[in-house]
Coordinates of N, CA and C in Angstrom, one line a residue:
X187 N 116.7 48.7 3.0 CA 115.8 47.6 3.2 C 116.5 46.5 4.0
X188 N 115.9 46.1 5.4 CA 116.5 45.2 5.7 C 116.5 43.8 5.1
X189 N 118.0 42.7 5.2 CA 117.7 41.6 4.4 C 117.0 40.7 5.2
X190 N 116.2 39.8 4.1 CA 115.1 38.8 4.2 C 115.7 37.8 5.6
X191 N 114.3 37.2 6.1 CA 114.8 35.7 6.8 C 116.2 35.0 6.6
X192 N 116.8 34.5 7.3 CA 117.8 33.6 6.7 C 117.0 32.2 6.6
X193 N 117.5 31.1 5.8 CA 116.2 29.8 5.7 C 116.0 29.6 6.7
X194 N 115.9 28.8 7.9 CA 116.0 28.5 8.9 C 114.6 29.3 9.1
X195 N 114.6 30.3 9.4 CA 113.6 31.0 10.4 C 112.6 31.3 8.8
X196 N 113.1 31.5 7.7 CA 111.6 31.5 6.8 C 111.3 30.2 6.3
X197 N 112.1 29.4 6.8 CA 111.2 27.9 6.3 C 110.0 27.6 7.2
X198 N 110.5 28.1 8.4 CA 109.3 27.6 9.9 C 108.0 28.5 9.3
X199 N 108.0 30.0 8.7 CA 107.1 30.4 8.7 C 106.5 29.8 6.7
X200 N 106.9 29.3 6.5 CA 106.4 28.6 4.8 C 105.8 27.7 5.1
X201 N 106.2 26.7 6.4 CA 105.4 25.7 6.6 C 104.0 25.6 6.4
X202 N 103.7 26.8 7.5 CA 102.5 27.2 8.4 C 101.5 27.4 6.8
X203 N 102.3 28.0 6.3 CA 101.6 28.2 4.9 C 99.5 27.5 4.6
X204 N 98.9 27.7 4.1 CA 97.6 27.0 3.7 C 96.6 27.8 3.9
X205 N 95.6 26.8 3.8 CA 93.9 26.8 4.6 C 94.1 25.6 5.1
X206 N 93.1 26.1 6.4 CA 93.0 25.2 7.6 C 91.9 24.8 8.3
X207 N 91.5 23.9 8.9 CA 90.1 24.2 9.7 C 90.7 24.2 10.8
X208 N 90.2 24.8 12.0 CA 90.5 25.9 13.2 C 89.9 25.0 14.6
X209 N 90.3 24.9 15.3 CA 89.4 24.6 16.7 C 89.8 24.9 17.9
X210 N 89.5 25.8 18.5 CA 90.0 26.8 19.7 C 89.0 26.2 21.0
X211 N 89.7 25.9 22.0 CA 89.2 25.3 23.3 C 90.1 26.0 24.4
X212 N 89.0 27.5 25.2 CA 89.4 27.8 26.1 C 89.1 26.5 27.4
X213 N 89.6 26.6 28.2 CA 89.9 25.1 29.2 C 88.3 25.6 30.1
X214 N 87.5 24.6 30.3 CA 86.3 24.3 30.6 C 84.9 25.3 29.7
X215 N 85.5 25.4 28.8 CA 84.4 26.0 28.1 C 83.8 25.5 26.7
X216 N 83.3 25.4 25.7 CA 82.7 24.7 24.3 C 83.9 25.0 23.7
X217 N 83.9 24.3 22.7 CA 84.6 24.7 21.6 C 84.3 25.5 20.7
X218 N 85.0 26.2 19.9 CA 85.1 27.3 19.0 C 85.6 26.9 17.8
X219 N 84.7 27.0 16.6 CA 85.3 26.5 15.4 C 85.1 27.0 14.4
X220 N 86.1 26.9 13.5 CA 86.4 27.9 12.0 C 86.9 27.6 10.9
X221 N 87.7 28.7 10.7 CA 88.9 28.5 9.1 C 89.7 29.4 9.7
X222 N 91.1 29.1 8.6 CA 91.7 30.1 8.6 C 92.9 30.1 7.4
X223 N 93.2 31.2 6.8 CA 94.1 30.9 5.9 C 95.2 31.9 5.8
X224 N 96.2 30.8 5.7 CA 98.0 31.4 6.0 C 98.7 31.8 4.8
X225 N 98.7 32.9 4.4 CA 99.5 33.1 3.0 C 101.1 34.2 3.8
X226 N 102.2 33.6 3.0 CA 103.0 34.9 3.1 C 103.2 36.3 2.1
X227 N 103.7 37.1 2.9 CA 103.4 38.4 2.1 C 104.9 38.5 1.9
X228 N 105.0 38.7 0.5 CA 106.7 38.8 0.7 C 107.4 37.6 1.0
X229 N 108.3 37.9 1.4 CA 109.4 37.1 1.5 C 109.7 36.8 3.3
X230 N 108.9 37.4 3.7 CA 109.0 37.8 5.0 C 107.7 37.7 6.3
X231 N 106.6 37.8 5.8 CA 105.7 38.3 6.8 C 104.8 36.9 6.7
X232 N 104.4 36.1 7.3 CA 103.3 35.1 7.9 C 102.1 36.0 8.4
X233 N 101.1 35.8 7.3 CA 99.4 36.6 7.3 C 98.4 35.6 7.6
X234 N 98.0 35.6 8.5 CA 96.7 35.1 9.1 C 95.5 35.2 8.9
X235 N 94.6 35.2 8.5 CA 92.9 35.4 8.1 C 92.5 34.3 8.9
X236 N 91.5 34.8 9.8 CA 90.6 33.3 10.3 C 89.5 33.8 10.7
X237 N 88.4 33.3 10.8 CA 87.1 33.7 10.9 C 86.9 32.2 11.7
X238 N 86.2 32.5 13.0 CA 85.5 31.6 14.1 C 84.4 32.0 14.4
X239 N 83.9 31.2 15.1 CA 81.8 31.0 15.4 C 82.3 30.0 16.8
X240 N 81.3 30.7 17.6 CA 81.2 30.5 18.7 C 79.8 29.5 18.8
X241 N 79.9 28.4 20.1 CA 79.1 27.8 19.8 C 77.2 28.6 19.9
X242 N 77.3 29.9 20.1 CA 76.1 30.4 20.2 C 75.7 31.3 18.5
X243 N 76.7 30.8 18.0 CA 77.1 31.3 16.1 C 77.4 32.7 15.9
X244 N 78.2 33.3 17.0 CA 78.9 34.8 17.1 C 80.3 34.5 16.6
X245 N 80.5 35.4 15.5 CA 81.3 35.6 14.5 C 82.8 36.1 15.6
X246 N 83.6 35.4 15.0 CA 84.7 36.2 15.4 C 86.1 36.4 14.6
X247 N 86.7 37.3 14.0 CA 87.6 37.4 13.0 C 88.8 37.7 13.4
X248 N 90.1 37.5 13.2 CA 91.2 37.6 13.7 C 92.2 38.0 12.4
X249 N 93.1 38.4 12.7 CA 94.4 39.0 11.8 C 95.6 39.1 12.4
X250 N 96.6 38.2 11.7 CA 97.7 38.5 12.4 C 99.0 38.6 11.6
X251 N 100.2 38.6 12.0 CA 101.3 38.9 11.1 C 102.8 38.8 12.1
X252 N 103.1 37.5 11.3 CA 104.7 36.6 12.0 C 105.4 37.0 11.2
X253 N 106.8 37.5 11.8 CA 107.9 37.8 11.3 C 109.3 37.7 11.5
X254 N 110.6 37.7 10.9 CA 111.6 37.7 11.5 C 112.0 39.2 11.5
X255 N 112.4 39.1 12.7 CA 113.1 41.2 12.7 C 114.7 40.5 13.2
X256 N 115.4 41.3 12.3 CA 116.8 41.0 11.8 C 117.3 41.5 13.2
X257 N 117.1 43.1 12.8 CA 117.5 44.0 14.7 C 117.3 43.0 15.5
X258 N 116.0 42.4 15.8 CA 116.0 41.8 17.2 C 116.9 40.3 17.5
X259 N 116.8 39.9 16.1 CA 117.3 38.4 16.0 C 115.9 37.4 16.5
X260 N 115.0 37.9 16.8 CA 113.4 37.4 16.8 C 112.7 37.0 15.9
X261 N 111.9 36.3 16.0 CA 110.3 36.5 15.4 C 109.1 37.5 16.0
X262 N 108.6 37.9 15.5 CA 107.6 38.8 16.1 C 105.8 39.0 15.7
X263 N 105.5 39.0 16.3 CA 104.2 38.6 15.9 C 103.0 39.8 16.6
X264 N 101.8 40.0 15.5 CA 101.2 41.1 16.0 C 99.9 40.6 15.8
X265 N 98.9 40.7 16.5 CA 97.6 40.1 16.6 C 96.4 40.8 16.5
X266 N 95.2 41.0 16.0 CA 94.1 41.5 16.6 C 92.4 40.8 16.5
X267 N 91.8 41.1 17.1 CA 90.6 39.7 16.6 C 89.3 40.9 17.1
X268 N 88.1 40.2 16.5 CA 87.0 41.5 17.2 C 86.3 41.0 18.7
X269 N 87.3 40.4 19.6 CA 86.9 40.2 21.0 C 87.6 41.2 21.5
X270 N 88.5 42.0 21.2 CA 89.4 42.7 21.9 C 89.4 44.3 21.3
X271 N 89.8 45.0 22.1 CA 90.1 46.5 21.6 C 91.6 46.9 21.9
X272 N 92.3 45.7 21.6 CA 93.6 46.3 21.6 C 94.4 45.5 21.0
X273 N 95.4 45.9 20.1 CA 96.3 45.3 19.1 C 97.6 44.5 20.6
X274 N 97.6 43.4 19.8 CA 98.4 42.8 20.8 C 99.8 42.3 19.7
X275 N 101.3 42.7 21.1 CA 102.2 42.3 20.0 C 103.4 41.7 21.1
X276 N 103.9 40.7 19.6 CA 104.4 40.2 20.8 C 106.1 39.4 20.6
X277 N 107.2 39.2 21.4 CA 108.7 38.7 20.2 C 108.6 37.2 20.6
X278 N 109.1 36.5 20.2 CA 108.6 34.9 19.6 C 110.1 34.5 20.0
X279 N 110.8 33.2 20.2 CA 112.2 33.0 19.9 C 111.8 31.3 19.7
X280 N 112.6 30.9 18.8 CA 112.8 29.8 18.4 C 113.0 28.4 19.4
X281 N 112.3 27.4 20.0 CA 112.8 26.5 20.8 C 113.3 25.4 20.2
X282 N 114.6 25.1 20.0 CA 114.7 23.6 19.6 C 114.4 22.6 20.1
X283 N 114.6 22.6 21.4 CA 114.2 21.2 22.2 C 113.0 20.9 22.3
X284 N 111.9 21.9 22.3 CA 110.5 21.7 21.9 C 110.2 22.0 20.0
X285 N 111.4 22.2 19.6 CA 110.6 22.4 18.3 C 109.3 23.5 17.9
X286 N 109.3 24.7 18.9 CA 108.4 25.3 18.8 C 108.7 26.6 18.7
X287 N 107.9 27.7 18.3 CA 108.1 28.8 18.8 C 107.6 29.8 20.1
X288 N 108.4 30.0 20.8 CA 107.8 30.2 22.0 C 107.7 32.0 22.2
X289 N 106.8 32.3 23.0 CA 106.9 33.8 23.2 C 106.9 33.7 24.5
X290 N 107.4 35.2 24.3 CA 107.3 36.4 25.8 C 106.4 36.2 26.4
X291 N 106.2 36.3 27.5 CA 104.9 36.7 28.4 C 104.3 37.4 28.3
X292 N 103.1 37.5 28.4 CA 102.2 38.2 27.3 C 100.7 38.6 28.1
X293 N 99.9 39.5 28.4 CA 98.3 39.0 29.6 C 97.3 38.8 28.1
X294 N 97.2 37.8 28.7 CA 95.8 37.3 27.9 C 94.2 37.0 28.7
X295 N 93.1 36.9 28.3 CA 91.9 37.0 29.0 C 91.5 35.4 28.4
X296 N 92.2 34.8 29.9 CA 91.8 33.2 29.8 C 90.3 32.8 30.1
X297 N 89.4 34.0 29.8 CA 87.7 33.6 30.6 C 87.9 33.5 32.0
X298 N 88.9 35.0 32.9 CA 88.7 34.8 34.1 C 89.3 35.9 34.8
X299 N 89.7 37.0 33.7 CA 90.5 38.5 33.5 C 92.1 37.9 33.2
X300 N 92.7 39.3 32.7 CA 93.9 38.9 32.0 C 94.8 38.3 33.1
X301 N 95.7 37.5 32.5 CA 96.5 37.0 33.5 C 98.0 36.7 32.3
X302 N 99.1 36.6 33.3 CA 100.4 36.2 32.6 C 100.4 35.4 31.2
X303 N 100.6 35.2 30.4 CA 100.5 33.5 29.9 C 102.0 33.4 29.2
X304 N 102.2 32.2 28.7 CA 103.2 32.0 27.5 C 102.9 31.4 26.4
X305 N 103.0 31.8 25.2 CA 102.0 31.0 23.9 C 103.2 30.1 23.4
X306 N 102.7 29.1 22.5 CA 103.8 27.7 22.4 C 103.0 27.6 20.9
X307 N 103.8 27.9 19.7 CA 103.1 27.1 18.5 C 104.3 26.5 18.0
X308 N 103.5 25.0 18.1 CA 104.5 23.8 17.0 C 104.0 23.4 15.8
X309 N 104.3 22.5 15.0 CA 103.9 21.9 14.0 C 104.4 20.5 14.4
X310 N 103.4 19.7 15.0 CA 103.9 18.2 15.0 C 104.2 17.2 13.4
X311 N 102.9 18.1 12.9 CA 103.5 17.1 11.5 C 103.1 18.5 10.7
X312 N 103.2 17.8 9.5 CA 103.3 19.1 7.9 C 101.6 19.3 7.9
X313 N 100.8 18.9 8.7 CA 99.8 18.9 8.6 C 98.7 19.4 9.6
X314 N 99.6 19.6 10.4 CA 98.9 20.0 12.2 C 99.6 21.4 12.6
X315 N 98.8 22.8 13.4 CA 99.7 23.1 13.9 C 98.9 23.2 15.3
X316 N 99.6 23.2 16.4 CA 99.0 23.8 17.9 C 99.8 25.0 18.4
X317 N 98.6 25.5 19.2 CA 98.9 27.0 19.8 C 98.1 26.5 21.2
X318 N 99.0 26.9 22.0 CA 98.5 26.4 23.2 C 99.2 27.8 24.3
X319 N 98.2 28.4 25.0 CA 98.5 30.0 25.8 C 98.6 29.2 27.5
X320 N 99.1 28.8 28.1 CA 99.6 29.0 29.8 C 99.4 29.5 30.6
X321 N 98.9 29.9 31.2 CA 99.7 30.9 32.3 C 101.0 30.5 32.8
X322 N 101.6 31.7 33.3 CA 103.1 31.5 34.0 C 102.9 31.4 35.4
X323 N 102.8 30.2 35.7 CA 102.6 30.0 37.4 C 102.9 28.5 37.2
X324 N 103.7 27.8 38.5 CA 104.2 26.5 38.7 C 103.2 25.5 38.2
X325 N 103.0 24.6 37.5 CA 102.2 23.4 37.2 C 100.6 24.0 36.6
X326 N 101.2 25.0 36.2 CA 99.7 25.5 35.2 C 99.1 24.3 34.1
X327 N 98.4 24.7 33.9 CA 98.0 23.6 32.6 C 97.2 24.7 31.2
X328 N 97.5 24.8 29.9 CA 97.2 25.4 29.3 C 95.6 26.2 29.0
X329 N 95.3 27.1 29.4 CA 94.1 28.1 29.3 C 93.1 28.1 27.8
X330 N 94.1 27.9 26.8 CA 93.7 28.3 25.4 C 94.4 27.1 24.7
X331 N 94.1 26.1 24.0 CA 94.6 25.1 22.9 C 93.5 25.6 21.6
X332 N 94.7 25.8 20.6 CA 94.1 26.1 19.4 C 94.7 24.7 18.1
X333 N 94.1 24.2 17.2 CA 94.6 23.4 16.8 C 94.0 23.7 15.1
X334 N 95.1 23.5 14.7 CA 94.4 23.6 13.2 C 95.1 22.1 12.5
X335 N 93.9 21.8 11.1 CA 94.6 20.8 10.6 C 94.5 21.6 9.2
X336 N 95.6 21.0 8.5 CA 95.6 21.6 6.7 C 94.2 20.6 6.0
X337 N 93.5 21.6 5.5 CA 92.6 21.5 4.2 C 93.3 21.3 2.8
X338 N 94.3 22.5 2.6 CA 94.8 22.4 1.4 C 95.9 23.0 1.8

């Protein structure tokens, strides 16, 4: 069995911990709003549940699952939601200077076909978290801002 997080990397993911309320803004289009709720599994795994509604009231459900992988010296993260037909996965590395966790490049479907992006989740306060997707191109500006605030 490999051993647990060391604190450091499972404090970041105990944070995230709760229920949330959700609001997802691809860039020029309505907003998307929901819930979602973050339990860990183990000692180890960040579990995702979120259910969104589109502003036409189309359901949309997501599942995901943050982790540290010892091997990689990463975080790793695996995604799937019912917009898509393919499990998306992806290695995460720690930013200090931003305080965030940043990932790999990754194609995401910014409402214009897939294109590069880079995803960024911080926690500004014990109470907020943002996920914000990029593209990778000079002076991009973020495609997808997701924002959640803690309920409980």
């Amino acid at each position: 069995q490999d051993a647990p997080a060391s604190a450091p990397e499972l404090a970041r993911l105990v944070a995230m911990t709760g229920w949330w309320e959700v609001a997802a803004v691809f860039t020029g289009m309505p907003p998307t709003h929901g819930s979602a709720k973050l339990v860990m599994l183990g000692d180890r795994w960040l579990v995702e549940e979120s259910r969104m509604q589109t502003d036409d009231g189309k359901p949309i459900d997501g599942r995901s699952f943050t982790g540290w992988d010892p091997a990689k010296q990463r975080y790793v993260r695996a995604w799937v939601d019912t917009t898509e037909s393919r499990l998306n996965v992806v290695d995460l590395t720690w930013d200090e200077g931003q305080q965030a966790l940043v990932s790999d490049a990754l194609l995401m479907d910014l409402g214009q076909g897939l294109v590069s992006t880079r995803g960024v989740t911080r926690m500004p306060d014990a109470d907020t978290i943002e996920f914000t997707a990029t593209p990778v191109a000079p002076d991009a500006i973020p495609g997808l801002t997701v924002t959640y605030k803690r309920t409980r």
